[in-house]
Amino acid sequence: MSGDEPKTALLVVDNPITEGQLRMILRKRGWKAEVSKDGDKAVDQFVALRPDLVFLAVDIPTLDGHIAALEMRESDSKARIVFVSSRGGMDLAEDAAYSAGAVGVLMTPFTDSSVTEVWDDWMGRIPEAPGLSDLDALYPTLEEPEPEFTQLPPLPS
């Protein structure tokens, strides 16, 4: 990435209002935003894009945001993730943030100034992700069983 290209954030919040607010805040900072509507696609997009920052809700379709964050951190130990949550989901978001080594948790509704207050912290040190050691237990890789072939009788001569 050259110095002229804007930094990229991946938004996986499944809420059009929150998404719009984040886009506006990022645009003011000279960042571009990519959007994903579900956790499974977000992990694929993360691997393809290597965004500089990910805004992620816990309650997203197809793949829980906590598991998606762990998958992102497994793919890139320097993944910078901020969980986004309403007040009612803050306990779950904070637990997921700790487990996945997120750089922060953003409570909705938020303002540009509340994001500015924590922006430098988000751009600072990336914590360890203790939940990575449990990733296989949380989301095991399913192995396809070998297909069984029945022996066909020999062809007639």
Coordinates of N, CA, C and O in Angstrom, one line a residue:
M1 N 0.8 -1.2 0.0 CA 0.0 0.0 0.0 C 0.9 1.2 0.0 O 1.7 1.4 0.9
S2 N 0.7 2.1 -1.0 CA 1.5 3.3 -1.0 C 1.0 4.3 0.0 O -0.2 4.2 0.5
G3 N 1.8 5.3 0.3 CA 1.4 6.3 1.3 C 0.2 7.2 0.8 O -0.5 7.8 1.6
D4 N -0.1 7.2 -0.5 CA -1.2 8.0 -1.0 C -2.6 7.4 -0.9 O -3.6 8.0 -0.9
E5 N -2.6 6.1 -0.7 CA -3.9 5.3 -0.7 C -4.5 5.5 0.7 O -3.8 5.5 1.7
P6 N -5.8 5.8 0.8 CA -6.4 5.9 2.1 C -6.5 4.6 2.8 O -6.5 3.5 2.3
K7 N -6.5 4.7 4.2 CA -6.6 3.5 5.0 C -8.0 3.0 4.8 O -8.9 3.7 4.5
T8 N -8.2 1.7 5.1 CA -9.5 1.0 4.9 C -10.0 0.5 6.2 O -9.2 -0.1 6.9
A9 N -11.3 0.6 6.4 CA -12.0 0.0 7.5 C -13.1 -0.9 6.9 O -13.7 -0.6 6.0
L10 N -13.2 -2.1 7.6 CA -14.3 -3.0 7.2 C -15.4 -2.9 8.3 O -15.1 -3.0 9.5
L11 N -16.6 -2.6 7.8 CA -17.7 -2.4 8.7 C -18.6 -3.6 8.6 O -19.1 -4.0 7.6
V12 N -18.8 -4.3 9.8 CA -19.7 -5.5 9.8 C -20.6 -5.3 11.0 O -20.4 -5.9 12.1
V13 N -21.5 -4.3 10.9 CA -22.4 -4.0 12.0 C -23.9 -4.3 11.8 O -24.6 -4.3 12.8
D14 N -24.3 -4.6 10.6 CA -25.6 -5.0 10.3 C -26.7 -4.0 10.9 O -27.7 -4.4 11.4
N15 N -26.3 -2.7 10.8 CA -27.3 -1.7 11.2 C -27.0 -0.5 10.3 O -25.9 0.1 10.4
P16 N -27.9 -0.1 9.4 CA -27.7 1.0 8.4 C -27.4 2.3 9.1 O -26.6 3.1 8.5
I17 N -27.9 2.6 10.2 CA -27.7 3.9 10.9 C -26.2 3.9 11.4 O -25.5 4.9 11.2
T18 N -25.9 2.9 12.1 CA -24.5 2.8 12.6 C -23.5 2.8 11.5 O -22.5 3.5 11.6
E19 N -23.8 2.0 10.5 CA -22.9 2.0 9.3 C -22.7 3.4 8.7 O -21.6 3.8 8.4
G20 N -23.8 4.1 8.5 CA -23.7 5.5 8.0 C -22.9 6.4 8.8 O -22.1 7.2 8.3
Q21 N -23.1 6.3 10.2 CA -22.3 7.2 11.1 C -20.8 6.8 11.0 O -20.0 7.7 10.9
L22 N -20.5 5.5 10.9 CA -19.1 5.1 10.9 C -18.5 5.6 9.5 O -17.4 6.1 9.5
R23 N -19.3 5.5 8.4 CA -18.8 5.9 7.1 C -18.4 7.4 7.2 O -17.4 7.8 6.7
M24 N -19.3 8.2 7.8 CA -19.1 9.6 7.8 C -17.8 10.0 8.7 O -17.0 10.8 8.3
I25 N -17.7 9.3 9.8 CA -16.5 9.6 10.7 C -15.2 9.2 10.0 O -14.2 9.9 10.0
L26 N -15.3 8.0 9.3 CA -14.1 7.5 8.6 C -13.7 8.5 7.4 O -12.6 8.8 7.2
R27 N -14.7 8.9 6.7 CA -14.5 9.8 5.5 C -13.8 11.1 6.0 O -12.9 11.6 5.4
K28 N -14.3 11.6 7.2 CA -13.7 12.9 7.7 C -12.2 12.7 8.0 O -11.4 13.6 8.0
R29 N -11.8 11.4 8.3 CA -10.5 11.1 8.7 C -9.6 10.7 7.4 O -8.5 10.3 7.5
G30 N -10.3 10.7 6.3 CA -9.6 10.3 5.0 C -9.5 8.8 4.8 O -8.7 8.3 4.0
W31 N -10.4 8.1 5.5 CA -10.4 6.6 5.4 C -11.5 6.2 4.4 O -12.5 6.9 4.2
K32 N -11.4 5.0 3.8 CA -12.5 4.5 3.0 C -13.0 3.3 3.8 O -12.4 2.7 4.6
A33 N -14.3 3.0 3.5 CA -15.0 2.0 4.2 C -15.5 0.9 3.2 O -16.1 1.2 2.2
E34 N -15.4 -0.3 3.6 CA -15.9 -1.5 2.9 C -17.0 -2.1 3.9 O -16.7 -2.1 5.1
V35 N -18.0 -2.6 3.3 CA -19.1 -3.1 4.2 C -19.3 -4.6 3.9 O -19.3 -5.1 2.8
S36 N -19.5 -5.4 5.0 CA -19.9 -6.8 4.8 C -21.2 -6.9 5.7 O -21.3 -6.3 6.7
K37 N -22.1 -7.7 5.2 CA -23.4 -7.9 5.9 C -23.4 -9.1 6.8 O -24.4 -9.2 7.6
D38 N -22.4 -10.0 6.7 CA -22.5 -11.2 7.7 C -21.1 -11.6 8.0 O -20.1 -11.2 7.4
G39 N -21.0 -12.4 9.1 CA -19.7 -12.7 9.7 C -18.8 -13.6 8.8 O -17.6 -13.4 8.7
D40 N -19.5 -14.6 8.1 CA -18.7 -15.5 7.2 C -18.1 -14.7 6.1 O -16.9 -14.9 5.8
K41 N -18.8 -13.9 5.4 CA -18.3 -13.1 4.3 C -17.3 -12.1 4.8 O -16.3 -11.7 4.1
A42 N -17.5 -11.6 6.0 CA -16.6 -10.6 6.6 C -15.2 -11.2 6.8 O -14.2 -10.5 6.5
V43 N -15.1 -12.4 7.2 CA -13.8 -13.1 7.4 C -13.1 -13.2 6.0 O -11.9 -12.9 5.9
D44 N -13.9 -13.6 5.0 CA -13.3 -13.7 3.6 C -12.9 -12.3 3.1 O -11.8 -12.2 2.6
Q45 N -13.7 -11.3 3.4 CA -13.3 -10.0 2.9 C -12.1 -9.5 3.7 O -11.2 -8.8 3.1
F46 N -12.0 -9.8 5.0 CA -10.8 -9.4 5.8 C -9.6 -10.0 5.2 O -8.6 -9.3 5.0
V47 N -9.6 -11.3 4.9 CA -8.4 -12.0 4.3 C -8.0 -11.3 3.0 O -6.9 -11.1 2.7
A48 N -9.0 -11.0 2.1 CA -8.8 -10.4 0.8 C -8.3 -9.0 0.9 O -7.4 -8.6 0.2
L49 N -8.9 -8.2 1.8 CA -8.6 -6.7 1.8 C -7.5 -6.3 2.8 O -6.9 -5.3 2.6
R50 N -7.3 -7.1 3.9 CA -6.4 -6.7 4.9 C -6.6 -5.3 5.4 O -5.7 -4.4 5.3
P51 N -7.9 -5.0 5.8 CA -8.2 -3.6 6.3 C -7.3 -3.2 7.5 O -6.8 -4.0 8.2
D52 N -7.2 -1.9 7.6 CA -6.5 -1.3 8.8 C -7.2 -1.3 10.1 O -6.7 -1.2 11.1
L53 N -8.6 -1.5 10.0 CA -9.5 -1.4 11.1 C -10.7 -2.1 10.8 O -11.2 -2.1 9.6
V54 N -11.3 -2.9 11.7 CA -12.6 -3.6 11.6 C -13.5 -3.1 12.7 O -13.2 -3.2 13.8
F55 N -14.7 -2.7 12.3 CA -15.8 -2.4 13.2 C -16.7 -3.6 13.1 O -17.3 -3.9 12.0
L56 N -17.0 -4.3 14.2 CA -17.7 -5.6 14.2 C -18.7 -5.7 15.3 O -18.4 -5.4 16.5
A57 N -19.9 -6.0 15.0 CA -21.0 -6.3 16.0 C -20.9 -7.8 16.3 O -20.5 -8.6 15.5
V58 N -21.3 -8.1 17.6 CA -21.3 -9.5 18.0 C -22.5 -10.3 17.3 O -22.3 -11.4 16.9
D59 N -23.6 -9.6 17.2 CA -24.8 -10.2 16.7 C -25.1 -10.0 15.2 O -26.0 -9.3 14.8
I60 N -24.2 -10.6 14.4 CA -24.3 -10.5 13.0 C -24.7 -11.8 12.4 O -24.5 -12.9 13.0
P61 N -25.3 -11.9 11.2 CA -25.8 -13.1 10.6 C -24.6 -14.1 10.2 O -23.5 -13.6 10.0
T62 N -24.9 -15.3 10.1 CA -24.2 -16.5 9.7 C -23.0 -16.9 10.6 O -22.8 -18.0 10.8
L63 N -22.2 -16.0 11.1 CA -21.1 -16.3 12.0 C -21.0 -15.3 13.0 O -20.8 -14.1 12.7
D64 N -21.2 -15.7 14.3 CA -21.1 -14.8 15.4 C -19.9 -13.9 15.3 O -18.8 -14.3 14.9
G65 N -20.0 -12.6 15.7 CA -19.0 -11.6 15.6 C -17.7 -12.0 16.4 O -16.6 -11.7 16.0
H66 N -17.9 -12.7 17.5 CA -16.8 -13.1 18.4 C -16.0 -14.1 17.6 O -14.7 -14.0 17.5
I67 N -16.6 -15.1 17.0 CA -15.9 -16.1 16.2 C -15.2 -15.5 15.0 O -14.1 -15.8 14.7
A68 N -16.0 -14.6 14.3 CA -15.4 -13.9 13.2 C -14.1 -13.1 13.6 O -13.1 -13.2 12.8
A69 N -14.2 -12.4 14.7 CA -13.0 -11.7 15.2 C -11.8 -12.6 15.4 O -10.7 -12.3 15.1
L70 N -12.1 -13.8 16.1 CA -11.0 -14.8 16.3 C -10.4 -15.3 15.0 O -9.2 -15.4 14.9
E71 N -11.3 -15.5 14.1 CA -10.8 -16.0 12.7 C -9.9 -14.9 12.1 O -8.9 -15.2 11.5
M72 N -10.3 -13.7 12.2 CA -9.5 -12.6 11.7 C -8.2 -12.5 12.4 O -7.1 -12.4 11.7
R73 N -8.2 -12.6 13.7 CA -6.9 -12.6 14.5 C -6.1 -13.8 14.2 O -4.8 -13.7 14.2
E74 N -6.7 -14.9 13.9 CA -5.9 -16.1 13.6 C -5.2 -15.9 12.2 O -4.1 -16.3 12.0
S75 N -5.9 -15.2 11.3 CA -5.4 -14.9 10.0 C -4.3 -13.9 10.0 O -3.3 -13.9 9.3
D76 N -4.5 -12.9 10.9 CA -3.5 -11.8 11.0 C -3.5 -11.3 12.5 O -4.4 -10.7 13.0
S77 N -2.4 -11.6 13.1 CA -2.2 -11.3 14.5 C -2.3 -9.8 14.8 O -2.4 -9.4 15.9
K78 N -2.1 -9.0 13.8 CA -2.1 -7.5 13.9 C -3.5 -6.9 13.5 O -3.6 -5.7 13.3
A79 N -4.5 -7.8 13.4 CA -5.9 -7.3 13.1 C -6.3 -6.3 14.2 O -6.2 -6.6 15.4
R80 N -6.8 -5.2 13.8 CA -7.2 -4.1 14.7 C -8.8 -4.1 14.7 O -9.3 -3.7 13.7
I81 N -9.4 -4.6 15.7 CA -10.8 -4.8 15.8 C -11.5 -4.0 16.9 O -11.0 -3.9 18.0
V82 N -12.6 -3.3 16.5 CA -13.4 -2.6 17.5 C -14.8 -3.2 17.5 O -15.4 -3.3 16.4
F83 N -15.3 -3.7 18.6 CA -16.6 -4.2 18.7 C -17.6 -3.1 18.9 O -17.3 -2.1 19.6
V84 N -18.7 -3.2 18.2 CA -19.8 -2.2 18.3 C -21.0 -2.8 18.9 O -21.4 -3.9 18.5
S85 N -21.6 -2.1 19.9 CA -22.7 -2.7 20.6 C -23.6 -1.6 21.2 O -23.2 -0.6 21.5
S86 N -24.9 -2.0 21.3 CA -25.8 -1.2 22.1 C -25.5 -1.3 23.6 O -24.8 -2.3 24.0
R87 N -26.1 -0.5 24.4 CA -25.9 -0.6 25.8 C -26.2 -2.0 26.4 O -25.5 -2.6 27.2
G88 N -27.3 -2.5 25.9 CA -27.8 -3.8 26.4 C -26.9 -5.0 26.1 O -26.9 -6.0 26.7
G89 N -26.1 -4.9 25.0 CA -25.1 -5.9 24.6 C -23.7 -5.7 25.0 O -22.8 -6.4 24.6
M90 N -23.5 -4.7 25.9 CA -22.1 -4.3 26.2 C -21.3 -5.4 26.9 O -20.1 -5.6 26.7
D91 N -22.0 -6.1 27.9 CA -21.3 -7.2 28.6 C -20.7 -8.2 27.6 O -19.6 -8.6 27.7
L92 N -21.6 -8.6 26.7 CA -21.2 -9.6 25.7 C -20.1 -9.1 24.8 O -19.1 -9.8 24.5
A93 N -20.2 -7.8 24.4 CA -19.2 -7.2 23.5 C -17.9 -7.1 24.2 O -16.8 -7.3 23.6
E94 N -17.9 -6.7 25.5 CA -16.7 -6.5 26.2 C -16.0 -7.9 26.4 O -14.8 -8.0 26.3
D95 N -16.8 -8.9 26.7 CA -16.2 -10.3 26.8 C -15.6 -10.7 25.5 O -14.5 -11.3 25.5
A96 N -16.3 -10.5 24.4 CA -15.8 -10.9 23.1 C -14.5 -10.1 22.7 O -13.5 -10.6 22.2
A97 N -14.5 -8.8 23.1 CA -13.4 -7.9 22.8 C -12.1 -8.4 23.6 O -11.0 -8.5 23.0
Y98 N -12.3 -8.8 24.8 CA -11.2 -9.3 25.6 C -10.7 -10.6 25.0 O -9.5 -10.8 24.7
S99 N -11.6 -11.5 24.7 CA -11.2 -12.8 24.1 C -10.5 -12.7 22.8 O -9.5 -13.4 22.5
A100 N -11.0 -11.8 21.9 CA -10.4 -11.7 20.6 C -9.3 -10.6 20.5 O -8.7 -10.4 19.4
G101 N -8.9 -10.0 21.6 CA -7.9 -9.0 21.6 C -8.2 -7.8 20.8 O -7.4 -7.3 20.1
A102 N -9.5 -7.4 20.9 CA -9.9 -6.1 20.2 C -9.3 -4.9 20.9 O -8.9 -4.9 22.1
V103 N -9.1 -3.9 20.1 CA -8.5 -2.6 20.6 C -9.6 -1.7 21.3 O -9.2 -0.8 21.9
G104 N -10.9 -2.1 21.2 CA -11.9 -1.3 21.9 C -13.3 -1.8 21.7 O -13.5 -2.7 20.9
V105 N -14.2 -1.2 22.4 CA -15.6 -1.4 22.2 C -16.3 0.0 22.1 O -16.0 0.9 22.9
L106 N -17.1 0.1 21.1 CA -17.9 1.3 20.8 C -19.3 1.1 21.1 O -20.0 0.2 20.5
M107 N -19.9 1.9 22.1 CA -21.3 1.8 22.4 C -22.1 2.7 21.5 O -21.8 3.9 21.4
T108 N -23.2 2.2 21.0 CA -24.1 3.0 20.2 C -25.2 3.5 21.1 O -25.5 2.8 22.1
P109 N -25.8 4.7 20.9 CA -25.4 5.6 19.9 C -24.1 6.3 20.2 O -23.8 6.5 21.4
F110 N -23.3 6.7 19.2 CA -22.1 7.4 19.5 C -22.0 8.7 18.6 O -22.8 8.9 17.7
T111 N -21.1 9.5 18.9 CA -20.9 10.8 18.2 C -19.5 10.8 17.6 O -18.6 10.0 18.1
D112 N -19.2 11.7 16.7 CA -17.9 11.9 16.2 C -16.9 12.2 17.3 O -15.8 11.7 17.4
S113 N -17.3 13.1 18.2 CA -16.4 13.5 19.3 C -16.1 12.3 20.3 O -15.0 12.2 20.8
S114 N -17.1 11.4 20.5 CA -16.8 10.3 21.4 C -15.8 9.3 20.7 O -15.0 8.7 21.4
V115 N -15.9 9.2 19.4 CA -14.9 8.4 18.6 C -13.6 9.0 18.7 O -12.5 8.4 18.9
T116 N -13.5 10.3 18.5 CA -12.2 11.1 18.5 C -11.5 10.9 19.9 O -10.3 10.7 19.9
E117 N -12.3 10.8 21.0 CA -11.7 10.6 22.3 C -11.0 9.3 22.4 O -10.0 9.2 23.2
V118 N -11.4 8.2 21.7 CA -10.8 6.9 21.9 C -10.0 6.5 20.6 O -9.3 5.4 20.7
W119 N -10.0 7.3 19.6 CA -9.3 6.9 18.3 C -7.8 6.6 18.5 O -7.3 5.6 18.0
D120 N -7.1 7.4 19.3 CA -5.7 7.1 19.5 C -5.5 5.8 20.2 O -4.5 5.1 20.0
D121 N -6.4 5.5 21.2 CA -6.3 4.2 21.9 C -6.4 3.1 20.9 O -5.7 2.1 20.9
W122 N -7.4 3.2 20.0 CA -7.6 2.2 19.0 C -6.4 2.0 18.1 O -6.2 0.9 17.6
M123 N -5.7 3.1 17.8 CA -4.5 3.0 16.9 C -3.3 2.6 17.6 O -2.2 2.5 17.0
G124 N -3.4 2.4 18.9 CA -2.2 2.0 19.8 C -2.0 0.5 19.7 O -2.2 -0.2 18.7
R125 N -1.5 0.0 20.8 CA -1.1 -1.4 21.0 C -2.3 -2.3 20.8 O -3.4 -2.1 21.2
I126 N -2.0 -3.4 20.1 CA -3.0 -4.5 19.9 C -2.9 -5.5 21.0 O -1.8 -6.1 21.1
P127 N -3.9 -5.8 21.8 CA -3.8 -6.8 22.9 C -3.7 -8.2 22.4 O -4.0 -8.5 21.2
E128 N -3.2 -9.1 23.2 CA -3.2 -10.5 22.9 C -4.6 -11.0 22.8 O -5.6 -10.3 23.4
A129 N -4.8 -12.1 22.1 CA -6.2 -12.6 22.0 C -6.2 -14.0 22.7 O -6.0 -15.0 22.0
P130 N -6.6 -14.0 24.0 CA -6.6 -15.3 24.7 C -7.6 -16.3 24.1 O -7.4 -17.5 24.3
G131 N -8.6 -15.8 23.5 CA -9.6 -16.8 22.9 C -9.1 -17.6 21.7 O -9.8 -18.6 21.4
L132 N -8.0 -17.2 21.1 CA -7.5 -18.0 20.0 C -7.2 -19.4 20.4 O -7.4 -20.3 19.6
S133 N -6.8 -19.6 21.6 CA -6.5 -21.0 22.0 C -7.7 -21.9 22.1 O -7.7 -23.1 22.0
D134 N -8.9 -21.2 22.2 CA -10.2 -22.0 22.3 C -10.9 -22.0 20.9 O -12.0 -22.6 20.8
L135 N -10.3 -21.4 19.9 CA -11.0 -21.3 18.6 C -11.5 -22.6 18.0 O -12.6 -22.8 17.6
D136 N -10.6 -23.6 18.1 CA -10.9 -24.9 17.5 C -12.1 -25.6 18.3 O -13.0 -26.2 17.7
A137 N -12.2 -25.3 19.6 CA -13.3 -25.9 20.4 C -14.6 -25.1 20.1 O -15.6 -25.7 20.0
L138 N -14.5 -23.8 19.9 CA -15.7 -23.0 19.6 C -16.2 -23.3 18.2 O -17.4 -23.2 18.0
Y139 N -15.3 -23.5 17.3 CA -15.7 -23.5 15.9 C -14.9 -24.6 15.2 O -13.9 -24.3 14.5
P140 N -15.1 -25.9 15.5 CA -14.3 -26.9 14.9 C -14.3 -27.0 13.4 O -15.4 -26.7 12.8
T141 N -13.2 -27.4 12.8 CA -13.2 -27.7 11.4 C -13.8 -29.0 11.2 O -13.4 -30.0 11.7
L142 N -14.8 -29.1 10.4 CA -15.5 -30.3 10.1 C -14.7 -31.0 8.9 O -14.5 -30.4 7.9
E143 N -14.4 -32.2 9.2 CA -13.7 -33.0 8.2 C -14.7 -33.8 7.4 O -15.5 -34.5 8.0
E144 N -14.6 -33.8 6.1 CA -15.5 -34.5 5.3 C -15.1 -36.0 5.3 O -13.9 -36.3 5.1
P145 N -16.0 -36.9 5.6 CA -15.6 -38.3 5.6 C -15.3 -38.8 4.2 O -15.9 -38.3 3.2
E146 N -14.4 -39.7 4.1 CA -14.1 -40.3 2.8 C -15.3 -41.0 2.3 O -16.0 -41.8 3.0
P147 N -15.7 -40.8 1.0 CA -16.9 -41.5 0.5 C -16.6 -43.0 0.3 O -15.4 -43.4 0.0
E148 N -17.6 -43.8 0.6 CA -17.4 -45.2 0.5 C -17.9 -45.6 -0.9 O -19.0 -45.2 -1.3
F149 N -17.0 -46.4 -1.6 CA -17.4 -46.8 -2.9 C -17.7 -48.3 -2.8 O -17.0 -49.1 -2.2
T150 N -18.8 -48.7 -3.4 CA -19.1 -50.1 -3.4 C -18.4 -50.7 -4.6 O -18.3 -50.1 -5.6
Q151 N -18.0 -51.9 -4.4 CA -17.3 -52.7 -5.5 C -18.4 -53.1 -6.5 O -19.4 -53.7 -6.2
L152 N -18.2 -52.6 -7.7 CA -19.1 -53.0 -8.8 C -18.7 -54.4 -9.4 O -17.5 -54.7 -9.4
P153 N -19.7 -55.1 -9.9 CA -19.3 -56.4 -10.5 C -18.5 -56.2 -11.8 O -18.6 -55.1 -12.4
P154 N -17.7 -57.1 -12.1 CA -16.9 -56.9 -13.4 C -17.8 -56.8 -14.6 O -18.9 -57.4 -14.6
L155 N -17.3 -56.1 -15.6 CA -18.1 -56.0 -16.8 C -18.1 -57.3 -17.6 O -17.1 -58.1 -17.5
P156 N -19.2 -57.6 -18.2 CA -19.3 -58.9 -19.0 C -18.3 -58.8 -20.2 O -18.0 -57.7 -20.7
S157 N -17.8 -59.9 -20.5 CA -16.8 -59.9 -21.7 C -17.5 -60.0 -23.0 O -18.6 -60.3 -23.2

